[in-house]
PDB file of C-alpha atoms in Angstrom:
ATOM      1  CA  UNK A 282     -68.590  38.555  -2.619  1.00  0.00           C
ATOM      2  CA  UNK A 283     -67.851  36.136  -5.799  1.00  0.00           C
ATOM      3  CA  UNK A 284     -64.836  39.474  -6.638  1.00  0.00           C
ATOM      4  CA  UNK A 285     -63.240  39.550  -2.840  1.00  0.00           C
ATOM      5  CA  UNK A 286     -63.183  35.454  -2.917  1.00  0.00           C
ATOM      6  CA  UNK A 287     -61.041  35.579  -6.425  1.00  0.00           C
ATOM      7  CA  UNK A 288     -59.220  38.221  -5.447  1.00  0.00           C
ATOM      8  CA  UNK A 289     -58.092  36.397  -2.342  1.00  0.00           C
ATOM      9  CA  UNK A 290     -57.581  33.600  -4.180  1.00  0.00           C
ATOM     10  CA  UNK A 291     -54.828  35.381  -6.227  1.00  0.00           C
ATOM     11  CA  UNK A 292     -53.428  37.067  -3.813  1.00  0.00           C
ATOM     12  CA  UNK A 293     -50.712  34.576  -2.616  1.00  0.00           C
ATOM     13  CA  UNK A 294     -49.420  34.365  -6.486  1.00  0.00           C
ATOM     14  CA  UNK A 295     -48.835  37.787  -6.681  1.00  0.00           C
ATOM     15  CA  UNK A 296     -45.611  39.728  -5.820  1.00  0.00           C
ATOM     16  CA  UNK A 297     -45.209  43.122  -4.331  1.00  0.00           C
ATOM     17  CA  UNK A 298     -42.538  46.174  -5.729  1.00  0.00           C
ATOM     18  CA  UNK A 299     -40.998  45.648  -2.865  1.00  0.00           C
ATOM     19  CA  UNK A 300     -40.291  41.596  -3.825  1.00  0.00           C
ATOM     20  CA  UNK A 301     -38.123  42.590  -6.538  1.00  0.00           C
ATOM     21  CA  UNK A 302     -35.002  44.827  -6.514  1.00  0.00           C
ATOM     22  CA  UNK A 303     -35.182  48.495  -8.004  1.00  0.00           C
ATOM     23  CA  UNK A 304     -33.324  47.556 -11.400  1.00  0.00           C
ATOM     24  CA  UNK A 305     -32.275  51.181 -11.295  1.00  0.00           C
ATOM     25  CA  UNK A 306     -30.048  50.306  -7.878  1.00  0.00           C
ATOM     26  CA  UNK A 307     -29.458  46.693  -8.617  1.00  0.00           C
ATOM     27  CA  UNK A 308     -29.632  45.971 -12.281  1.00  0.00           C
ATOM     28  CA  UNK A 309     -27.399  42.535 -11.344  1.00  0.00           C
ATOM     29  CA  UNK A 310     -23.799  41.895 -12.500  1.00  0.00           C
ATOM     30  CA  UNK A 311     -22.055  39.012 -13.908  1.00  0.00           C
ATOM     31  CA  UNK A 312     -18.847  37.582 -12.963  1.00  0.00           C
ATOM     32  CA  UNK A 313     -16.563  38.145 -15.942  1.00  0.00           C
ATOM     33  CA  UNK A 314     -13.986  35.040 -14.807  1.00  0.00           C
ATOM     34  CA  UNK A 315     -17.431  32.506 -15.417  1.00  0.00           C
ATOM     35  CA  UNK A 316     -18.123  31.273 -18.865  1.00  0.00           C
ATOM     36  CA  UNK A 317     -20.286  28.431 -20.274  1.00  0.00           C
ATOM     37  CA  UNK A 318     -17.508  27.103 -21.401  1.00  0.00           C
ATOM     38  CA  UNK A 319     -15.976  26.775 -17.803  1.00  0.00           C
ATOM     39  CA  UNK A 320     -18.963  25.828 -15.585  1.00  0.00           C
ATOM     40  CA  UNK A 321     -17.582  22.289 -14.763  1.00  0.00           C
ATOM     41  CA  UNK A 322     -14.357  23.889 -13.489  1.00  0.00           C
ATOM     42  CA  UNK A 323     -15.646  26.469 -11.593  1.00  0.00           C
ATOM     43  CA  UNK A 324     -19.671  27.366 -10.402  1.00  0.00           C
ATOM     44  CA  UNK A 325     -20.461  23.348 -10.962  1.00  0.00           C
ATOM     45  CA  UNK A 326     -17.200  22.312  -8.389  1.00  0.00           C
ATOM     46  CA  UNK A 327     -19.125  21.489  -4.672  1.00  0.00           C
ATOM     47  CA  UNK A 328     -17.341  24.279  -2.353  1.00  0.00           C
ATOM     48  CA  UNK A 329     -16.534  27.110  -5.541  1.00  0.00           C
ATOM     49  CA  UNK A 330     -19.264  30.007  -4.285  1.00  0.00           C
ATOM     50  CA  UNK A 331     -17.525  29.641  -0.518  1.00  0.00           C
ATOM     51  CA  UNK A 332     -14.150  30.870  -1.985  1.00  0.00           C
ATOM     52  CA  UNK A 333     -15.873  33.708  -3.814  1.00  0.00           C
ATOM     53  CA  UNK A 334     -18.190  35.045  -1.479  1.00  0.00           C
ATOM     54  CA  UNK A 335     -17.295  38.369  -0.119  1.00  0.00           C
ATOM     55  CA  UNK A 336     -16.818  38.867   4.062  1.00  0.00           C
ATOM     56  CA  UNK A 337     -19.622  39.816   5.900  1.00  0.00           C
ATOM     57  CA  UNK A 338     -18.241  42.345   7.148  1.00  0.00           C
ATOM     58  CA  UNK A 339     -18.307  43.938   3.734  1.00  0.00           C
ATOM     59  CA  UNK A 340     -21.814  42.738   2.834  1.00  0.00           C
ATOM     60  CA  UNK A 341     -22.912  44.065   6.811  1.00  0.00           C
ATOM     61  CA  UNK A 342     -21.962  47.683   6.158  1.00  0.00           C
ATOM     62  CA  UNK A 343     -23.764  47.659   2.123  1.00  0.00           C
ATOM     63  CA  UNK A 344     -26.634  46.048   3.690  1.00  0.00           C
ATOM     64  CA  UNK A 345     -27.447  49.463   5.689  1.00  0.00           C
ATOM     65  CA  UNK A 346     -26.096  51.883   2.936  1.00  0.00           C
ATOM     66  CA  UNK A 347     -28.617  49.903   0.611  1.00  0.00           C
ATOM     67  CA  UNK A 348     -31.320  50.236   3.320  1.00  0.00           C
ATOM     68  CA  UNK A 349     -31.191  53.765   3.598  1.00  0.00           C
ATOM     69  CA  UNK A 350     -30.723  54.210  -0.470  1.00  0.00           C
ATOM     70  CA  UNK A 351     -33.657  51.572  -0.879  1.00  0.00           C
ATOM     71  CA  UNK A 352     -35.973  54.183   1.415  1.00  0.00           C
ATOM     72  CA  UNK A 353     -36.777  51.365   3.214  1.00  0.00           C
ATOM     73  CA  UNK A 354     -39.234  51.986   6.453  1.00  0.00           C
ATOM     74  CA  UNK A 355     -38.149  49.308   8.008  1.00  0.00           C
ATOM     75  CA  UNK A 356     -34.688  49.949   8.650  1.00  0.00           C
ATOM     76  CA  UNK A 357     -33.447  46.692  11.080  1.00  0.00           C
ATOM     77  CA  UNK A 358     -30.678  45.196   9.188  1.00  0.00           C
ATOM     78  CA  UNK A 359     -31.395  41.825  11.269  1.00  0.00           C
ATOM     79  CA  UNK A 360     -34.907  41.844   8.592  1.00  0.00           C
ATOM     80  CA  UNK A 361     -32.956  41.531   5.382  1.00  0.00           C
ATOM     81  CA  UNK A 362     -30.141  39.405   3.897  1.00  0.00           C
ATOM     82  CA  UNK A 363     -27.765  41.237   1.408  1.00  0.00           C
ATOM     83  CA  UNK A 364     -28.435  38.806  -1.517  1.00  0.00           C
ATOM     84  CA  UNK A 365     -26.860  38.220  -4.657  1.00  0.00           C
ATOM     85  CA  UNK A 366     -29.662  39.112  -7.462  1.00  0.00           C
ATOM     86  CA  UNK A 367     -27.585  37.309  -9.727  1.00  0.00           C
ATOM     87  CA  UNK A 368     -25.929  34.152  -7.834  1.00  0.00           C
ATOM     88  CA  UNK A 369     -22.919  33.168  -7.296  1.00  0.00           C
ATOM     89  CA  UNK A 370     -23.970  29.532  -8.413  1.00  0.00           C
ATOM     90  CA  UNK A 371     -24.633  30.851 -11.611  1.00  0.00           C
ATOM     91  CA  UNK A 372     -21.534  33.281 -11.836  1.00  0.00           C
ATOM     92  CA  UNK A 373     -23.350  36.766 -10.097  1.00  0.00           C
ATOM     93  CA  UNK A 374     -20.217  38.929  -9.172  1.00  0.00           C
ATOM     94  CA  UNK A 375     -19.621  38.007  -5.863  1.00  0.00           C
ATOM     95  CA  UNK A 376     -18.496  41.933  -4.930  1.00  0.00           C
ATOM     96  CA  UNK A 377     -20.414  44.316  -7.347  1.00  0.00           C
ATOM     97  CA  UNK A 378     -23.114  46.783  -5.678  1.00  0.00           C
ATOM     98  CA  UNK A 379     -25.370  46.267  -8.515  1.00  0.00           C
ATOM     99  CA  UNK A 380     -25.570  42.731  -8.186  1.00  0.00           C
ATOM    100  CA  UNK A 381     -26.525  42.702  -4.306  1.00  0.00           C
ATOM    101  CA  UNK A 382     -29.479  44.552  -2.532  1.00  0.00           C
ATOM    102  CA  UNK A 383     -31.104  43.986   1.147  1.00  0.00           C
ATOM    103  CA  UNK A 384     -33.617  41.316   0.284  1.00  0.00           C
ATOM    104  CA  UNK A 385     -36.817  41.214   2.895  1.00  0.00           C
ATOM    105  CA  UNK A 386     -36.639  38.096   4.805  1.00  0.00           C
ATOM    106  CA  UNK A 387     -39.984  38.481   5.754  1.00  0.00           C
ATOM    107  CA  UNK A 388     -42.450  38.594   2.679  1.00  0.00           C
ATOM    108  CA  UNK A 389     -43.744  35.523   0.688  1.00  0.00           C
ATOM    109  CA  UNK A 390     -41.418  36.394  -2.147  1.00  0.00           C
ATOM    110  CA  UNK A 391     -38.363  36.727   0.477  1.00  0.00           C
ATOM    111  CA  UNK A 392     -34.754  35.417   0.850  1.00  0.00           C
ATOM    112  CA  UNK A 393     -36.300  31.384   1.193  1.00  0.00           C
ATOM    113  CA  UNK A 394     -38.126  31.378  -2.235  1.00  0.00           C
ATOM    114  CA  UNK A 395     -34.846  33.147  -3.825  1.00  0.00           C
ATOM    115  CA  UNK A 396     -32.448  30.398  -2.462  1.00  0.00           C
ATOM    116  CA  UNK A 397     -34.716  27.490  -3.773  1.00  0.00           C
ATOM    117  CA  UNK A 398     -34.586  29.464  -7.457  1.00  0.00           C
ATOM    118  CA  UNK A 399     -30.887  29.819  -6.578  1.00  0.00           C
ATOM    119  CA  UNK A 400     -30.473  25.926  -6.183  1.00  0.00           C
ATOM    120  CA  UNK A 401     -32.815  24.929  -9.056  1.00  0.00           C
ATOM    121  CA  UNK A 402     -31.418  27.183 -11.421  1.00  0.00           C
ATOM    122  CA  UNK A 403     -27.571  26.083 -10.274  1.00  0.00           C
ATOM    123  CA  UNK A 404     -28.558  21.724 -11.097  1.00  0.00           C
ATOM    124  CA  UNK A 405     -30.058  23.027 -14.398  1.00  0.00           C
ATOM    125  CA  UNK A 406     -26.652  25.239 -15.285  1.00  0.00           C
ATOM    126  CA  UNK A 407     -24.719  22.800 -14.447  1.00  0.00           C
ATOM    127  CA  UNK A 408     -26.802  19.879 -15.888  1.00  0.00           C
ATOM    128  CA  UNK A 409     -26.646  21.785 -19.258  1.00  0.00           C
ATOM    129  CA  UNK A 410     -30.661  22.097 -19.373  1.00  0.00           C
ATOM    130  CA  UNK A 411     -30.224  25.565 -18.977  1.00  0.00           C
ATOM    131  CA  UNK A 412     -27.458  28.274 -20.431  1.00  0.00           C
ATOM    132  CA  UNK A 413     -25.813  29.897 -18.259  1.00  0.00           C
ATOM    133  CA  UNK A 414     -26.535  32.982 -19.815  1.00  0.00           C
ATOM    134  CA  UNK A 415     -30.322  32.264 -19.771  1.00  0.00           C
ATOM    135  CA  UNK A 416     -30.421  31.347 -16.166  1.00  0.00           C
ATOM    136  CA  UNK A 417     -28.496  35.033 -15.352  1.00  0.00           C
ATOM    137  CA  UNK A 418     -30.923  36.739 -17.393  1.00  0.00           C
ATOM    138  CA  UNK A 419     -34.616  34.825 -15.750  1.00  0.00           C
ATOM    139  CA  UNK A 420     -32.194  35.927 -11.936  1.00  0.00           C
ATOM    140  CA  UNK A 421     -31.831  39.163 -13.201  1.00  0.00           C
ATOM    141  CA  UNK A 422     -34.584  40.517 -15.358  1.00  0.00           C
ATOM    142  CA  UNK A 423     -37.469  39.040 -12.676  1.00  0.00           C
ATOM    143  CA  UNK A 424     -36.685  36.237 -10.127  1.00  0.00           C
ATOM    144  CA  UNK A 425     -39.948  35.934  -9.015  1.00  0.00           C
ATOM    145  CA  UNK A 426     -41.229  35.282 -12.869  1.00  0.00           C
ATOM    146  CA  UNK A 427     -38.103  32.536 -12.813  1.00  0.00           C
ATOM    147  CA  UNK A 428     -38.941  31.248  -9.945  1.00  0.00           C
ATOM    148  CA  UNK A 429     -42.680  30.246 -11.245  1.00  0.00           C
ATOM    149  CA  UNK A 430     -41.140  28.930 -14.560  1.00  0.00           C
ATOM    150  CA  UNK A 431     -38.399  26.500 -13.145  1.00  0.00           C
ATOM    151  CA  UNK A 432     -39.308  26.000  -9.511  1.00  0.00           C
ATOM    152  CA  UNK A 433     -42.757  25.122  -9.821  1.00  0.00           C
ATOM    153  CA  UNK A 434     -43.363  21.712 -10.719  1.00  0.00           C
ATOM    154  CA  UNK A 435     -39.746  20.794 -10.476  1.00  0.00           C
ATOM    155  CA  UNK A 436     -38.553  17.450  -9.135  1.00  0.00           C
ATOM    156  CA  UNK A 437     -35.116  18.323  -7.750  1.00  0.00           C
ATOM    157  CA  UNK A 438     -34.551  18.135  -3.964  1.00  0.00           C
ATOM    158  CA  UNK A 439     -33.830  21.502  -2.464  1.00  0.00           C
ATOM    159  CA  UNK A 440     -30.191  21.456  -0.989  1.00  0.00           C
ATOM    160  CA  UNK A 441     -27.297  24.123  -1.092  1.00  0.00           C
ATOM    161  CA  UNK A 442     -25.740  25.291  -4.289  1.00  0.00           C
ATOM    162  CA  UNK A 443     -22.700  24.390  -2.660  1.00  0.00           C
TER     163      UNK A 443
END
């Protein structure tokens, strides 16, 4: 009994494979135009990500190639968003395949907990608490892992990136 009670305990802190994109399919991709250097001028400026972000209609259609490529069972477009593992807050490339993957919208560890990392990780960037190469690489190599490091515990209000 004393095992199934820890277990359950644990179980809402741990992710699933599914959580995390296949790095093989979406490894991420940077936006070569972003620097450190010019942050304030461009990812940091209220508005920037809405002039970069690509047309649904593009995102729509990779959404269900991705679907079928991911194997996914569930195959309702309506149950994922096409999300930017690297963001476009913190310079992903707005247009890149490997930087965008049908994200679950229904798991603990969905597109919700990803957007509050997104906005966290964007005031840090462009507070200079956090490169913006480091923040790319926590997005990139394991959100979820990023997510537990910067979100939890953090005092900043949870808004839009832009």
């Amino acid at each position: 009994m004393k095992k199934f009670v820890l277990l359950s305990a644990l179980l809402p802190a741990l992710s699933f494979g599914g959580d995390l994109p296949d790095a093989r399919l979406t490894p991420g991709s940077i936006n070569p135009e972003i620097t450190q250097e010019n942050i304030q001028q461009t990812v940091c400026v209220k508005g920037y990500t809405k002039k970069i972000r690509p047309a649904a209609s593009y995102t729509n259609k990779l959404k269900k190639t991705q679907i079928r490529q991911y194997g996914y069972s569930d195959t309702n477009p309506k149950d994922y968003e096409e999300d930017h593992l690297i963001a476009l807050s913190i310079g992903g490339n707005p247009t890149d395949p490997a930087n965008l993957w049908p994200q679950s919208r229904k798991s603990e560890w969905g597109a919700d907990k990803k957007d509050q990392l997104e906005f966290v990780l964007y005031k840090k960037v462009c507070a200079g608490e956090v490169s913006l190469r480091d923040a790319q690489h926590a997005m990139a190599s394991d959100w979820i892992g990023a997510w537990k490091k910067y979100v939890t515990g953090s005092n900043i209000k949870f808004g839009n990136a832009d």
